[in-house]
C-alpha atoms as an extended CHARMM CRD file, in Angstrom:
* protein
*
       136  EXT
         1         1  UNK       CA              7.4410000000      -49.1160000000      -10.5790000000  PROA      1               0.0000000000
         2         2  UNK       CA              5.3790000000      -49.3520000000       -7.3960000000  PROA      2               0.0000000000
         3         3  UNK       CA              6.9630000000      -48.8500000000       -4.0310000000  PROA      3               0.0000000000
         4         4  UNK       CA              5.8040000000      -49.7220000000       -0.5310000000  PROA      4               0.0000000000
         5         5  UNK       CA              4.8580000000      -46.8430000000        1.7400000000  PROA      5               0.0000000000
         6         6  UNK       CA              3.6550000000      -46.7530000000        5.3180000000  PROA      6               0.0000000000
         7         7  UNK       CA             -0.1150000000      -47.0870000000        5.6690000000  PROA      7               0.0000000000
         8         8  UNK       CA             -0.2750000000      -43.7330000000        7.5000000000  PROA      8               0.0000000000
         9         9  UNK       CA              1.5910000000      -41.9710000000        4.6640000000  PROA      9               0.0000000000
        10        10  UNK       CA             -0.1010000000      -38.7320000000        3.5840000000  PROA      10              0.0000000000
        11        11  UNK       CA              0.6600000000      -36.6000000000        0.5760000000  PROA      11              0.0000000000
        12        12  UNK       CA             -0.3420000000      -32.9730000000        0.2300000000  PROA      12              0.0000000000
        13        13  UNK       CA             -0.2430000000      -31.3650000000       -3.1910000000  PROA      13              0.0000000000
        14        14  UNK       CA             -0.4660000000      -27.5870000000       -3.2780000000  PROA      14              0.0000000000
        15        15  UNK       CA             -1.3010000000      -26.0980000000       -6.6500000000  PROA      15              0.0000000000
        16        16  UNK       CA             -3.1390000000      -23.0730000000       -7.9800000000  PROA      16              0.0000000000
        17        17  UNK       CA             -6.7390000000      -24.0130000000       -8.7930000000  PROA      17              0.0000000000
        18        18  UNK       CA             -6.5230000000      -22.6880000000      -12.3490000000  PROA      18              0.0000000000
        19        19  UNK       CA             -3.3600000000      -24.7200000000      -12.9620000000  PROA      19              0.0000000000
        20        20  UNK       CA             -4.9030000000      -27.8730000000      -11.4950000000  PROA      20              0.0000000000
        21        21  UNK       CA             -7.9610000000      -27.7980000000      -13.7210000000  PROA      21              0.0000000000
        22        22  UNK       CA             -6.1370000000      -26.6630000000      -16.8540000000  PROA      22              0.0000000000
        23        23  UNK       CA             -2.9400000000      -28.7340000000      -16.7670000000  PROA      23              0.0000000000
        24        24  UNK       CA             -3.1830000000      -31.7270000000      -14.4070000000  PROA      24              0.0000000000
        25        25  UNK       CA             -4.5530000000      -35.0630000000      -15.5800000000  PROA      25              0.0000000000
        26        26  UNK       CA             -8.0140000000      -35.9290000000      -14.3020000000  PROA      26              0.0000000000
        27        27  UNK       CA             -6.9390000000      -39.3840000000      -13.0470000000  PROA      27              0.0000000000
        28        28  UNK       CA             -4.3400000000      -37.6510000000      -10.8740000000  PROA      28              0.0000000000
        29        29  UNK       CA             -6.8790000000      -35.1360000000       -9.5660000000  PROA      29              0.0000000000
        30        30  UNK       CA             -9.3790000000      -37.8960000000       -8.8220000000  PROA      30              0.0000000000
        31        31  UNK       CA             -6.9190000000      -39.5800000000       -6.4580000000  PROA      31              0.0000000000
        32        32  UNK       CA             -6.8840000000      -36.6300000000       -4.0850000000  PROA      32              0.0000000000
        33        33  UNK       CA             -9.3600000000      -34.9690000000       -1.7840000000  PROA      33              0.0000000000
        34        34  UNK       CA             -9.5530000000      -31.4210000000       -3.0320000000  PROA      34              0.0000000000
        35        35  UNK       CA             -9.6430000000      -28.4360000000       -0.6980000000  PROA      35              0.0000000000
        36        36  UNK       CA             -9.7860000000      -24.9090000000       -2.0530000000  PROA      36              0.0000000000
        37        37  UNK       CA             -8.0700000000      -22.4080000000        0.2200000000  PROA      37              0.0000000000
        38        38  UNK       CA             -8.2280000000      -18.6890000000       -0.3360000000  PROA      38              0.0000000000
        39        39  UNK       CA             -6.9530000000      -15.8220000000        1.7670000000  PROA      39              0.0000000000
        40        40  UNK       CA            -10.4530000000      -15.3820000000        3.1720000000  PROA      40              0.0000000000
        41        41  UNK       CA            -10.4020000000      -18.8380000000        4.7840000000  PROA      41              0.0000000000
        42        42  UNK       CA             -7.3240000000      -18.0820000000        6.9030000000  PROA      42              0.0000000000
        43        43  UNK       CA             -8.5110000000      -14.7870000000        8.3860000000  PROA      43              0.0000000000
        44        44  UNK       CA             -8.9860000000      -14.5300000000       12.1440000000  PROA      44              0.0000000000
        45        45  UNK       CA            -12.1580000000      -12.9520000000       13.5540000000  PROA      45              0.0000000000
        46        46  UNK       CA            -10.4860000000       -9.5720000000       13.9050000000  PROA      46              0.0000000000
        47        47  UNK       CA             -9.0830000000       -9.8010000000       10.3900000000  PROA      47              0.0000000000
        48        48  UNK       CA            -12.4990000000      -10.8220000000        9.0470000000  PROA      48              0.0000000000
        49        49  UNK       CA            -14.0120000000       -7.7580000000       10.7040000000  PROA      49              0.0000000000
        50        50  UNK       CA            -11.3610000000       -5.5790000000        9.0590000000  PROA      50              0.0000000000
        51        51  UNK       CA            -12.0080000000       -7.2020000000        5.6550000000  PROA      51              0.0000000000
        52        52  UNK       CA            -15.7540000000       -6.6330000000        6.1170000000  PROA      52              0.0000000000
        53        53  UNK       CA            -15.1330000000       -2.9590000000        6.8850000000  PROA      53              0.0000000000
        54        54  UNK       CA            -13.0280000000       -2.7070000000        3.7210000000  PROA      54              0.0000000000
        55        55  UNK       CA            -15.7800000000       -4.4120000000        1.7130000000  PROA      55              0.0000000000
        56        56  UNK       CA            -18.3020000000       -1.8890000000        3.0920000000  PROA      56              0.0000000000
        57        57  UNK       CA            -15.9560000000        0.9450000000        2.0710000000  PROA      57              0.0000000000
        58        58  UNK       CA            -15.5650000000       -0.5130000000       -1.4360000000  PROA      58              0.0000000000
        59        59  UNK       CA            -19.3560000000       -0.8720000000       -1.7470000000  PROA      59              0.0000000000
        60        60  UNK       CA            -19.8060000000        2.7430000000       -0.6440000000  PROA      60              0.0000000000
        61        61  UNK       CA            -17.2420000000        4.0100000000       -3.1690000000  PROA      61              0.0000000000
        62        62  UNK       CA            -18.8400000000        1.8700000000       -5.8710000000  PROA      62              0.0000000000
        63        63  UNK       CA            -22.3000000000        3.3330000000       -5.1920000000  PROA      63              0.0000000000
        64        64  UNK       CA            -20.9640000000        6.9070000000       -5.0000000000  PROA      64              0.0000000000
        65        65  UNK       CA            -19.1530000000        6.5310000000       -8.3140000000  PROA      65              0.0000000000
        66        66  UNK       CA            -22.0330000000        4.6030000000       -9.9020000000  PROA      66              0.0000000000
        67        67  UNK       CA            -19.6320000000        2.0590000000      -11.3720000000  PROA      67              0.0000000000
        68        68  UNK       CA            -20.3860000000       -1.6520000000      -11.7900000000  PROA      68              0.0000000000
        69        69  UNK       CA            -16.8760000000       -2.8960000000      -12.5740000000  PROA      69              0.0000000000
        70        70  UNK       CA            -14.6000000000       -2.5190000000       -9.5430000000  PROA      70              0.0000000000
        71        71  UNK       CA            -11.4830000000       -2.8920000000      -11.7020000000  PROA      71              0.0000000000
        72        72  UNK       CA            -12.3110000000        0.5510000000      -13.0800000000  PROA      72              0.0000000000
        73        73  UNK       CA            -12.0660000000        1.9650000000       -9.5530000000  PROA      73              0.0000000000
        74        74  UNK       CA             -9.3100000000       -0.2000000000       -8.0820000000  PROA      74              0.0000000000
        75        75  UNK       CA             -6.5850000000       -1.4440000000      -10.4280000000  PROA      75              0.0000000000
        76        76  UNK       CA             -6.2730000000       -5.2210000000      -10.2930000000  PROA      76              0.0000000000
        77        77  UNK       CA             -9.3120000000       -5.7160000000       -8.0590000000  PROA      77              0.0000000000
        78        78  UNK       CA            -10.3910000000       -9.3340000000       -7.6420000000  PROA      78              0.0000000000
        79        79  UNK       CA            -12.4780000000      -11.3490000000       -5.2060000000  PROA      79              0.0000000000
        80        80  UNK       CA             -9.6130000000      -12.2250000000       -2.8420000000  PROA      80              0.0000000000
        81        81  UNK       CA             -8.0210000000       -8.7830000000       -2.8840000000  PROA      81              0.0000000000
        82        82  UNK       CA             -9.4990000000       -7.4380000000        0.3590000000  PROA      82              0.0000000000
        83        83  UNK       CA             -8.5900000000      -10.5170000000        2.3990000000  PROA      83              0.0000000000
        84        84  UNK       CA             -5.0830000000      -10.4190000000        0.9080000000  PROA      84              0.0000000000
        85        85  UNK       CA             -4.7170000000       -6.7480000000        1.8220000000  PROA      85              0.0000000000
        86        86  UNK       CA             -5.7460000000       -7.4630000000        5.4080000000  PROA      86              0.0000000000
        87        87  UNK       CA             -3.2660000000      -10.3500000000        5.6670000000  PROA      87              0.0000000000
        88        88  UNK       CA             -0.4380000000       -8.2140000000        4.2500000000  PROA      88              0.0000000000
        89        89  UNK       CA             -1.2950000000       -5.3520000000        6.6060000000  PROA      89              0.0000000000
        90        90  UNK       CA             -1.3120000000       -7.6330000000        9.6520000000  PROA      90              0.0000000000
        91        91  UNK       CA              1.9220000000       -9.3370000000        8.5850000000  PROA      91              0.0000000000
        92        92  UNK       CA              3.6160000000       -5.9360000000        8.2580000000  PROA      92              0.0000000000
        93        93  UNK       CA              2.3310000000       -4.8520000000       11.6710000000  PROA      93              0.0000000000
        94        94  UNK       CA              3.5790000000       -8.1040000000       13.2550000000  PROA      94              0.0000000000
        95        95  UNK       CA              7.0010000000       -7.6360000000       11.6320000000  PROA      95              0.0000000000
        96        96  UNK       CA              7.2460000000       -4.0560000000       12.8860000000  PROA      96              0.0000000000
        97        97  UNK       CA              6.1330000000       -5.1570000000       16.3600000000  PROA      97              0.0000000000
        98        98  UNK       CA              8.7280000000       -7.9460000000       16.3890000000  PROA      98              0.0000000000
        99        99  UNK       CA             11.4580000000       -5.4920000000       15.3230000000  PROA      99              0.0000000000
       100       100  UNK       CA             10.4280000000       -3.1300000000       18.1430000000  PROA      100             0.0000000000
       101       101  UNK       CA             10.5570000000       -5.9620000000       20.6840000000  PROA      101             0.0000000000
       102       102  UNK       CA             14.0190000000       -6.9770000000       19.4270000000  PROA      102             0.0000000000
       103       103  UNK       CA             15.2830000000       -3.3710000000       19.6070000000  PROA      103             0.0000000000
       104       104  UNK       CA             13.9490000000       -3.0140000000       23.1570000000  PROA      104             0.0000000000
       105       105  UNK       CA             15.5820000000       -6.3090000000       24.1440000000  PROA      105             0.0000000000
       106       106  UNK       CA             18.9270000000       -5.1610000000       22.7010000000  PROA      106             0.0000000000
       107       107  UNK       CA             18.6720000000       -1.8260000000       24.5390000000  PROA      107             0.0000000000
       108       108  UNK       CA             17.8460000000       -3.6530000000       27.7780000000  PROA      108             0.0000000000
       109       109  UNK       CA             20.8390000000       -5.9570000000       27.2940000000  PROA      109             0.0000000000
       110       110  UNK       CA             23.1210000000       -2.9580000000       26.7210000000  PROA      110             0.0000000000
       111       111  UNK       CA             21.8000000000       -1.2900000000       29.8880000000  PROA      111             0.0000000000
       112       112  UNK       CA             22.3390000000       -4.4590000000       31.9360000000  PROA      112             0.0000000000
       113       113  UNK       CA             25.8600000000       -4.7780000000       30.5450000000  PROA      113             0.0000000000
       114       114  UNK       CA             26.6310000000       -1.1460000000       31.4010000000  PROA      114             0.0000000000
       115       115  UNK       CA             25.2410000000       -1.6390000000       34.9130000000  PROA      115             0.0000000000
       116       116  UNK       CA             27.3620000000       -4.7390000000       35.4280000000  PROA      116             0.0000000000
       117       117  UNK       CA             30.4390000000       -2.7380000000       34.3930000000  PROA      117             0.0000000000
       118       118  UNK       CA             29.6940000000       -0.1320000000       37.0690000000  PROA      118             0.0000000000
       119       119  UNK       CA             28.8800000000        2.7210000000       34.7180000000  PROA      119             0.0000000000
       120       120  UNK       CA             25.1230000000        2.8080000000       35.2010000000  PROA      120             0.0000000000
       121       121  UNK       CA             25.2830000000        6.3020000000       36.7560000000  PROA      121             0.0000000000
       122       122  UNK       CA             27.1920000000        7.8320000000       33.8330000000  PROA      122             0.0000000000
       123       123  UNK       CA             25.4600000000       10.8590000000       32.3920000000  PROA      123             0.0000000000
       124       124  UNK       CA             26.1920000000       12.1760000000       28.9410000000  PROA      124             0.0000000000
       125       125  UNK       CA             25.3210000000       15.8200000000       28.4950000000  PROA      125             0.0000000000
       126       126  UNK       CA             26.1490000000       18.5750000000       26.0130000000  PROA      126             0.0000000000
       127       127  UNK       CA             28.9990000000       20.8990000000       26.9680000000  PROA      127             0.0000000000
       128       128  UNK       CA             27.6580000000       24.4020000000       27.5730000000  PROA      128             0.0000000000
       129       129  UNK       CA             30.4140000000       26.0290000000       25.5330000000  PROA      129             0.0000000000
       130       130  UNK       CA             31.0740000000       23.8830000000       22.5000000000  PROA      130             0.0000000000
       131       131  UNK       CA             28.0780000000       21.5570000000       22.5410000000  PROA      131             0.0000000000
       132       132  UNK       CA             30.3390000000       18.4880000000       22.6270000000  PROA      132             0.0000000000
       133       133  UNK       CA             29.2180000000       15.6130000000       24.8190000000  PROA      133             0.0000000000
       134       134  UNK       CA             30.8680000000       15.4380000000       28.1970000000  PROA      134             0.0000000000
       135       135  UNK       CA             30.8320000000       12.5190000000       30.6100000000  PROA      135             0.0000000000
       136       136  UNK       CA             30.0690000000       13.5850000000       34.1630000000  PROA      136             0.0000000000
């Protein structure tokens, strides 16, 4: 049954390329504009430079080892692997940076709270005899 949709209605279908060509009907595929997106297409300039440096390293290792098939050198190697590695590395770095910022914000909030309670000049030091902390 047909239904009425707004003339500005857009539909985006995201599917793995191999799945699209192997399992989707051609009339369905023909109705859509097809865009292939790989990890390489979403890299920033800095990330592209990093991926290029990795590719140079891989080429150097390949020539040193005199091996044609990169899967013999790097388990699971495929065309998009280097771009994916760069994206994962950057995502991890951003997560760690965000966690550091959050920890610093929490520490700053605790210091402001302590200062507002009038205990900003409190010093905690080890006791000379027993090593237990003492508040001065």
